[in-house]
């Protein structure tokens, strides 16, 4: 996936509440939709405090992301699974339009 999400602003209590998602404009429509879904999952993880911005805390437990392969990082696993599900629903909707 060729995108990312950054926290852009916080609530008065310091919780992430404003985000910027960047996606490669040269990707195919399918890749853009899938990347958007993936980054929306990360946005949810930040907004609910499931993942901190330095990626050292996942659901209250310390994690050394430098020692975990990208595809084994728990926040990436969740983002990949949920993004695939969201894209599947999106694709089903497209088939229903024909």
Short mmCIF file of N, CA, C and O in Angstrom, two decimals:
data_model
loop_
_atom_site.label_atom_id
_atom_site.label_comp_id
_atom_site.label_asym_id
_atom_site.label_seq_id
_atom_site.Cartn_x
_atom_site.Cartn_y
_atom_site.Cartn_z
N UNK A 1 0.85 -1.18 0.00
CA UNK A 1 0.00 0.00 0.00
C UNK A 1 0.89 1.24 0.00
O UNK A 1 1.91 1.26 0.66
N UNK A 2 0.48 2.21 -0.72
CA UNK A 2 1.32 3.40 -0.84
C UNK A 2 0.58 4.63 -0.30
O UNK A 2 0.17 5.50 -1.04
N UNK A 3 0.43 4.64 0.99
CA UNK A 3 -0.21 5.76 1.65
C UNK A 3 0.15 5.76 3.12
O UNK A 3 0.78 4.83 3.61
N UNK A 4 -0.27 6.81 3.80
CA UNK A 4 -0.05 6.88 5.24
C UNK A 4 -1.02 7.89 5.83
O UNK A 4 -1.61 8.70 5.12
N UNK A 5 -1.15 7.80 7.15
CA UNK A 5 -1.99 8.75 7.89
C UNK A 5 -1.13 9.38 8.97
O UNK A 5 -0.31 8.71 9.60
N UNK A 6 -1.30 10.67 9.14
CA UNK A 6 -0.61 11.41 10.19
C UNK A 6 -1.62 12.12 11.06
O UNK A 6 -2.64 12.61 10.55
N UNK A 7 -1.33 12.18 12.34
CA UNK A 7 -2.17 12.96 13.25
C UNK A 7 -1.84 14.43 13.01
O UNK A 7 -0.69 14.83 12.99
N UNK A 8 -2.89 15.24 12.82
CA UNK A 8 -2.72 16.65 12.47
C UNK A 8 -3.22 17.60 13.55
O UNK A 8 -2.93 18.78 13.52
N UNK A 9 -4.00 17.07 14.50
CA UNK A 9 -4.53 17.93 15.55
C UNK A 9 -5.09 17.09 16.69
O UNK A 9 -5.39 15.90 16.53
N UNK A 10 -5.22 17.74 17.84
CA UNK A 10 -5.61 17.04 19.06
C UNK A 10 -6.77 17.74 19.74
O UNK A 10 -6.95 18.95 19.59
N UNK A 11 -7.52 16.98 20.52
CA UNK A 11 -8.58 17.57 21.34
C UNK A 11 -7.93 18.30 22.51
O UNK A 11 -6.72 18.19 22.74
N UNK A 12 -8.74 19.02 23.28
CA UNK A 12 -8.20 19.73 24.45
C UNK A 12 -7.57 18.78 25.45
O UNK A 12 -6.67 19.15 26.19
N UNK A 13 -8.04 17.53 25.45
CA UNK A 13 -7.48 16.55 26.39
C UNK A 13 -6.28 15.80 25.81
O UNK A 13 -5.75 14.89 26.43
N UNK A 14 -5.85 16.19 24.59
CA UNK A 14 -4.65 15.61 24.00
C UNK A 14 -4.88 14.38 23.14
O UNK A 14 -3.92 13.73 22.73
N UNK A 15 -6.14 14.07 22.84
CA UNK A 15 -6.42 12.89 22.00
C UNK A 15 -6.37 13.28 20.52
O UNK A 15 -6.86 14.33 20.14
N UNK A 16 -5.81 12.40 19.69
CA UNK A 16 -5.78 12.68 18.25
C UNK A 16 -7.20 12.83 17.70
O UNK A 16 -8.05 11.97 17.92
N UNK A 17 -7.45 13.95 17.00
CA UNK A 17 -8.79 14.19 16.47
C UNK A 17 -8.80 14.73 15.05
O UNK A 17 -9.83 14.78 14.41
N UNK A 18 -7.67 15.12 14.53
CA UNK A 18 -7.59 15.62 13.16
C UNK A 18 -6.47 14.85 12.47
O UNK A 18 -5.40 14.65 13.05
N UNK A 19 -6.74 14.42 11.23
CA UNK A 19 -5.80 13.53 10.55
C UNK A 19 -5.62 13.97 9.10
O UNK A 19 -6.50 14.57 8.50
N UNK A 20 -4.48 13.62 8.54
CA UNK A 20 -4.20 13.82 7.13
C UNK A 20 -3.84 12.45 6.56
O UNK A 20 -2.95 11.77 7.08
N UNK A 21 -4.56 12.06 5.51
CA UNK A 21 -4.25 10.81 4.82
C UNK A 21 -3.66 11.18 3.47
O UNK A 21 -4.24 11.98 2.74
N UNK A 22 -2.52 10.58 3.16
CA UNK A 22 -1.89 10.80 1.86
C UNK A 22 -1.85 9.48 1.11
O UNK A 22 -1.54 8.44 1.68
N UNK A 23 -2.20 9.56 -0.18
CA UNK A 23 -2.26 8.38 -1.04
C UNK A 23 -1.60 8.73 -2.37
O UNK A 23 -1.79 9.83 -2.88
N UNK A 24 -0.88 7.78 -2.92
CA UNK A 24 -0.21 7.98 -4.20
C UNK A 24 -1.25 8.14 -5.31
O UNK A 24 -2.01 7.21 -5.59
N UNK A 25 -1.29 9.30 -5.93
CA UNK A 25 -2.29 9.58 -6.97
C UNK A 25 -2.07 8.75 -8.23
O UNK A 25 -2.96 8.67 -9.07
N UNK A 26 -0.91 8.13 -8.36
CA UNK A 26 -0.63 7.33 -9.55
C UNK A 26 -1.08 5.88 -9.41
O UNK A 26 -0.96 5.10 -10.35
N UNK A 27 -1.61 5.52 -8.24
CA UNK A 27 -2.11 4.16 -8.03
C UNK A 27 -3.40 3.96 -8.81
O UNK A 27 -4.09 4.91 -9.18
N UNK A 28 -3.74 2.70 -9.03
CA UNK A 28 -5.01 2.38 -9.70
C UNK A 28 -6.17 2.71 -8.75
O UNK A 28 -5.98 2.90 -7.54
N UNK A 29 -7.37 2.78 -9.30
CA UNK A 29 -8.54 3.06 -8.48
C UNK A 29 -8.68 2.02 -7.38
O UNK A 29 -8.96 2.37 -6.22
N UNK A 30 -8.46 0.76 -7.69
CA UNK A 30 -8.56 -0.31 -6.68
C UNK A 30 -7.54 -0.09 -5.57
O UNK A 30 -7.86 -0.21 -4.38
N UNK A 31 -6.31 0.24 -5.94
CA UNK A 31 -5.26 0.47 -4.93
C UNK A 31 -5.58 1.68 -4.07
O UNK A 31 -5.36 1.66 -2.85
N UNK A 32 -6.11 2.73 -4.66
CA UNK A 32 -6.46 3.94 -3.90
C UNK A 32 -7.56 3.63 -2.88
O UNK A 32 -7.45 4.01 -1.72
N UNK A 33 -8.60 2.93 -3.30
CA UNK A 33 -9.70 2.60 -2.39
C UNK A 33 -9.20 1.70 -1.27
O UNK A 33 -9.51 1.90 -0.09
N UNK A 34 -8.38 0.70 -1.61
CA UNK A 34 -7.85 -0.22 -0.61
C UNK A 34 -6.92 0.50 0.36
O UNK A 34 -6.98 0.29 1.57
N UNK A 35 -6.07 1.39 -0.16
CA UNK A 35 -5.17 2.15 0.69
C UNK A 35 -5.95 3.08 1.61
O UNK A 35 -5.64 3.20 2.80
N UNK A 36 -6.97 3.73 1.08
CA UNK A 36 -7.80 4.61 1.91
C UNK A 36 -8.43 3.82 3.05
O UNK A 36 -8.39 4.25 4.20
N UNK A 37 -8.97 2.64 2.75
CA UNK A 37 -9.57 1.81 3.80
C UNK A 37 -8.53 1.44 4.85
O UNK A 37 -8.78 1.51 6.06
N UNK A 38 -7.33 1.06 4.41
CA UNK A 38 -6.24 0.69 5.32
C UNK A 38 -5.87 1.85 6.23
O UNK A 38 -5.76 1.69 7.45
N UNK A 39 -5.74 3.03 5.66
CA UNK A 39 -5.35 4.20 6.45
C UNK A 39 -6.48 4.65 7.38
O UNK A 39 -6.22 5.18 8.47
N UNK A 40 -7.73 4.44 6.99
CA UNK A 40 -8.85 4.75 7.88
C UNK A 40 -8.83 3.87 9.13
O UNK A 40 -9.18 4.32 10.22
N UNK A 41 -8.38 2.63 8.97
CA UNK A 41 -8.23 1.75 10.14
C UNK A 41 -7.17 2.33 11.07
O UNK A 41 -7.37 2.39 12.29
N UNK A 42 -6.03 2.77 10.52
CA UNK A 42 -5.00 3.37 11.37
C UNK A 42 -5.53 4.65 12.03
O UNK A 42 -5.24 4.90 13.21
N UNK A 43 -6.32 5.41 11.32
CA UNK A 43 -6.92 6.62 11.90
C UNK A 43 -7.77 6.24 13.11
O UNK A 43 -7.69 6.86 14.16
N UNK A 44 -8.56 5.21 12.97
CA UNK A 44 -9.38 4.71 14.08
C UNK A 44 -8.51 4.27 15.25
O UNK A 44 -8.79 4.56 16.41
N UNK A 45 -7.39 3.59 14.95
CA UNK A 45 -6.49 3.12 15.99
C UNK A 45 -5.92 4.28 16.79
O UNK A 45 -5.83 4.22 18.02
N UNK A 46 -5.55 5.35 16.10
CA UNK A 46 -5.04 6.55 16.79
C UNK A 46 -6.15 7.24 17.58
O UNK A 46 -5.96 7.63 18.73
N UNK A 47 -7.30 7.41 16.96
CA UNK A 47 -8.41 8.15 17.58
C UNK A 47 -8.89 7.47 18.86
O UNK A 47 -9.26 8.16 19.82
N UNK A 48 -8.88 6.15 18.89
CA UNK A 48 -9.34 5.42 20.07
C UNK A 48 -8.21 5.07 21.04
O UNK A 48 -8.43 4.37 22.02
N UNK A 49 -7.00 5.53 20.74
CA UNK A 49 -5.87 5.28 21.63
C UNK A 49 -5.38 3.85 21.62
O UNK A 49 -4.70 3.41 22.54
N UNK A 50 -5.71 3.11 20.56
CA UNK A 50 -5.25 1.73 20.45
C UNK A 50 -3.78 1.67 20.04
O UNK A 50 -3.08 0.73 20.38
N UNK A 51 -3.34 2.67 19.28
CA UNK A 51 -1.97 2.76 18.80
C UNK A 51 -1.46 4.16 19.04
O UNK A 51 -2.16 5.13 18.76
N UNK A 52 -0.24 4.27 19.59
CA UNK A 52 0.33 5.60 19.74
C UNK A 52 1.12 5.96 18.48
O UNK A 52 1.42 5.11 17.65
N UNK A 53 1.40 7.24 18.33
CA UNK A 53 2.02 7.73 17.10
C UNK A 53 3.43 7.19 16.87
O UNK A 53 3.87 7.07 15.73
N UNK A 54 4.14 6.86 17.92
CA UNK A 54 5.49 6.32 17.77
C UNK A 54 5.48 4.81 17.54
O UNK A 54 6.53 4.19 17.37
N UNK A 55 4.28 4.23 17.53
CA UNK A 55 4.09 2.79 17.31
C UNK A 55 4.90 1.96 18.30
O UNK A 55 5.54 0.97 17.94
N UNK A 56 4.84 2.38 19.56
CA UNK A 56 5.51 1.64 20.63
C UNK A 56 4.51 1.12 21.65
O UNK A 56 4.89 0.43 22.60
N UNK A 57 3.23 1.45 21.47
CA UNK A 57 2.19 1.02 22.40
C UNK A 57 0.98 0.56 21.59
O UNK A 57 0.42 1.32 20.79
N UNK A 58 0.60 -0.69 21.75
CA UNK A 58 -0.55 -1.26 21.06
C UNK A 58 -1.52 -1.84 22.08
O UNK A 58 -1.17 -2.76 22.81
N UNK A 59 -2.68 -1.22 22.16
CA UNK A 59 -3.73 -1.65 23.08
C UNK A 59 -3.21 -1.81 24.51
O UNK A 59 -3.51 -2.78 25.20
N UNK A 60 -2.40 -0.82 24.91
CA UNK A 60 -1.90 -0.77 26.28
C UNK A 60 -0.64 -1.58 26.55
O UNK A 60 -0.13 -1.56 27.66
N UNK A 61 -0.14 -2.27 25.53
CA UNK A 61 1.07 -3.06 25.73
C UNK A 61 2.23 -2.48 24.92
O UNK A 61 2.04 -2.06 23.78
N UNK A 62 3.41 -2.47 25.54
CA UNK A 62 4.59 -1.96 24.84
C UNK A 62 5.00 -2.92 23.73
O UNK A 62 4.93 -4.14 23.90
N UNK A 63 5.40 -2.33 22.60
CA UNK A 63 5.80 -3.11 21.43
C UNK A 63 7.05 -2.45 20.85
O UNK A 63 7.11 -1.24 20.74
N UNK A 64 8.02 -3.27 20.47
CA UNK A 64 9.20 -2.77 19.78
C UNK A 64 9.00 -3.04 18.29
O UNK A 64 9.35 -4.12 17.79
N UNK A 65 8.42 -2.07 17.59
CA UNK A 65 8.08 -2.28 16.18
C UNK A 65 9.31 -2.50 15.30
O UNK A 65 9.19 -3.06 14.21
N UNK A 66 10.48 -2.08 15.77
CA UNK A 66 11.71 -2.31 15.00
C UNK A 66 12.09 -3.79 14.96
O UNK A 66 12.82 -4.22 14.08
N UNK A 67 11.59 -4.55 15.92
CA UNK A 67 11.93 -5.97 16.00
C UNK A 67 10.84 -6.87 15.41
O UNK A 67 10.97 -8.09 15.44
N UNK A 68 9.79 -6.25 14.88
CA UNK A 68 8.67 -7.02 14.32
C UNK A 68 8.56 -6.69 12.83
O UNK A 68 8.51 -5.52 12.45
N UNK A 69 8.53 -7.71 12.01
CA UNK A 69 8.34 -7.51 10.58
C UNK A 69 7.04 -6.73 10.34
O UNK A 69 6.06 -6.91 11.06
N UNK A 70 7.05 -5.87 9.33
CA UNK A 70 5.89 -5.04 9.02
C UNK A 70 4.60 -5.85 8.99
O UNK A 70 3.59 -5.46 9.57
N UNK A 71 4.60 -6.98 8.32
CA UNK A 71 3.40 -7.78 8.15
C UNK A 71 2.99 -8.52 9.43
O UNK A 71 1.89 -9.07 9.49
N UNK A 72 3.84 -8.52 10.44
CA UNK A 72 3.52 -9.14 11.73
C UNK A 72 3.14 -8.13 12.80
O UNK A 72 2.78 -8.52 13.91
N UNK A 73 3.24 -6.84 12.49
CA UNK A 73 2.86 -5.83 13.48
C UNK A 73 1.35 -5.89 13.67
O UNK A 73 0.58 -5.90 12.69
N UNK A 74 0.88 -5.97 14.91
CA UNK A 74 -0.55 -6.20 15.15
C UNK A 74 -1.46 -5.13 14.56
O UNK A 74 -2.56 -5.44 14.08
N UNK A 75 -1.02 -3.86 14.55
CA UNK A 75 -1.85 -2.81 13.97
C UNK A 75 -1.93 -2.93 12.45
O UNK A 75 -2.94 -2.56 11.86
N UNK A 76 -0.87 -3.47 11.84
CA UNK A 76 -0.90 -3.68 10.39
C UNK A 76 -1.78 -4.88 10.05
O UNK A 76 -2.51 -4.85 9.05
N UNK A 77 -1.72 -5.92 10.86
CA UNK A 77 -2.59 -7.07 10.63
C UNK A 77 -4.04 -6.63 10.67
O UNK A 77 -4.83 -6.95 9.77
N UNK A 78 -4.41 -5.86 11.71
CA UNK A 78 -5.78 -5.38 11.81
C UNK A 78 -6.15 -4.51 10.61
O UNK A 78 -7.22 -4.67 10.01
N UNK A 79 -5.25 -3.62 10.22
CA UNK A 79 -5.54 -2.71 9.10
C UNK A 79 -5.69 -3.49 7.79
O UNK A 79 -6.56 -3.18 6.98
N UNK A 80 -4.86 -4.49 7.59
CA UNK A 80 -4.95 -5.28 6.35
C UNK A 80 -6.26 -6.08 6.30
O UNK A 80 -6.93 -6.10 5.27
N UNK A 81 -6.60 -6.71 7.40
CA UNK A 81 -7.82 -7.53 7.44
C UNK A 81 -9.05 -6.66 7.24
O UNK A 81 -9.91 -6.95 6.41
N UNK A 82 -9.16 -5.58 8.01
CA UNK A 82 -10.34 -4.72 7.91
C UNK A 82 -10.41 -4.00 6.56
O UNK A 82 -11.50 -3.84 6.00
N UNK A 83 -9.27 -3.59 6.03
CA UNK A 83 -9.27 -2.92 4.72
C UNK A 83 -9.72 -3.89 3.64
O UNK A 83 -10.50 -3.51 2.74
N UNK A 84 -9.27 -5.13 3.71
CA UNK A 84 -9.71 -6.12 2.73
C UNK A 84 -11.22 -6.34 2.83
O UNK A 84 -11.91 -6.46 1.81
N UNK A 85 -11.74 -6.38 4.05
CA UNK A 85 -13.19 -6.53 4.23
C UNK A 85 -13.93 -5.33 3.66
O UNK A 85 -14.93 -5.49 2.94
N UNK A 86 -13.46 -4.12 3.97
CA UNK A 86 -14.13 -2.92 3.47
C UNK A 86 -14.09 -2.88 1.94
O UNK A 86 -15.07 -2.53 1.30
N UNK A 87 -12.93 -3.23 1.37
CA UNK A 87 -12.84 -3.22 -0.08
C UNK A 87 -13.79 -4.27 -0.67
O UNK A 87 -14.41 -4.03 -1.71
N UNK A 88 -13.91 -5.39 -0.02
CA UNK A 88 -14.83 -6.42 -0.49
C UNK A 88 -16.26 -5.92 -0.53
O UNK A 88 -16.99 -6.14 -1.52
N UNK A 89 -16.69 -5.21 0.52
CA UNK A 89 -18.04 -4.64 0.52
C UNK A 89 -18.20 -3.58 -0.58
O UNK A 89 -19.23 -3.50 -1.24
N UNK A 90 -17.16 -2.79 -0.77
CA UNK A 90 -17.17 -1.77 -1.83
C UNK A 90 -17.33 -2.45 -3.19
O UNK A 90 -18.16 -2.06 -4.01
N UNK A 91 -16.53 -3.49 -3.43
CA UNK A 91 -16.58 -4.20 -4.71
C UNK A 91 -17.93 -4.85 -4.92
O UNK A 91 -18.47 -4.85 -6.04
N UNK A 92 -18.52 -5.40 -3.88
CA UNK A 92 -19.86 -6.00 -4.00
C UNK A 92 -20.88 -4.95 -4.39
O UNK A 92 -21.78 -5.21 -5.19
N UNK A 93 -20.75 -3.77 -3.83
CA UNK A 93 -21.64 -2.67 -4.18
C UNK A 93 -21.52 -2.30 -5.63
O UNK A 93 -22.52 -1.98 -6.29
N UNK A 94 -20.31 -2.32 -6.16
CA UNK A 94 -20.12 -2.01 -7.57
C UNK A 94 -20.78 -3.05 -8.46
O UNK A 94 -21.38 -2.72 -9.48
N UNK A 95 -20.69 -4.32 -8.07
CA UNK A 95 -21.31 -5.39 -8.87
C UNK A 95 -22.82 -5.25 -8.87
O UNK A 95 -23.48 -5.57 -9.84
N UNK A 96 -23.37 -4.74 -7.76
CA UNK A 96 -24.82 -4.57 -7.67
C UNK A 96 -25.34 -3.44 -8.56
O UNK A 96 -26.53 -3.37 -8.84
N UNK A 97 -24.45 -2.55 -9.00
CA UNK A 97 -24.86 -1.40 -9.82
C UNK A 97 -25.03 -1.78 -11.28
O UNK A 97 -25.60 -1.03 -12.05
N UNK A 98 -24.51 -2.92 -11.69
CA UNK A 98 -24.55 -3.29 -13.12
C UNK A 98 -25.91 -3.75 -13.53
O UNK A 98 -26.74 -4.18 -12.86
#
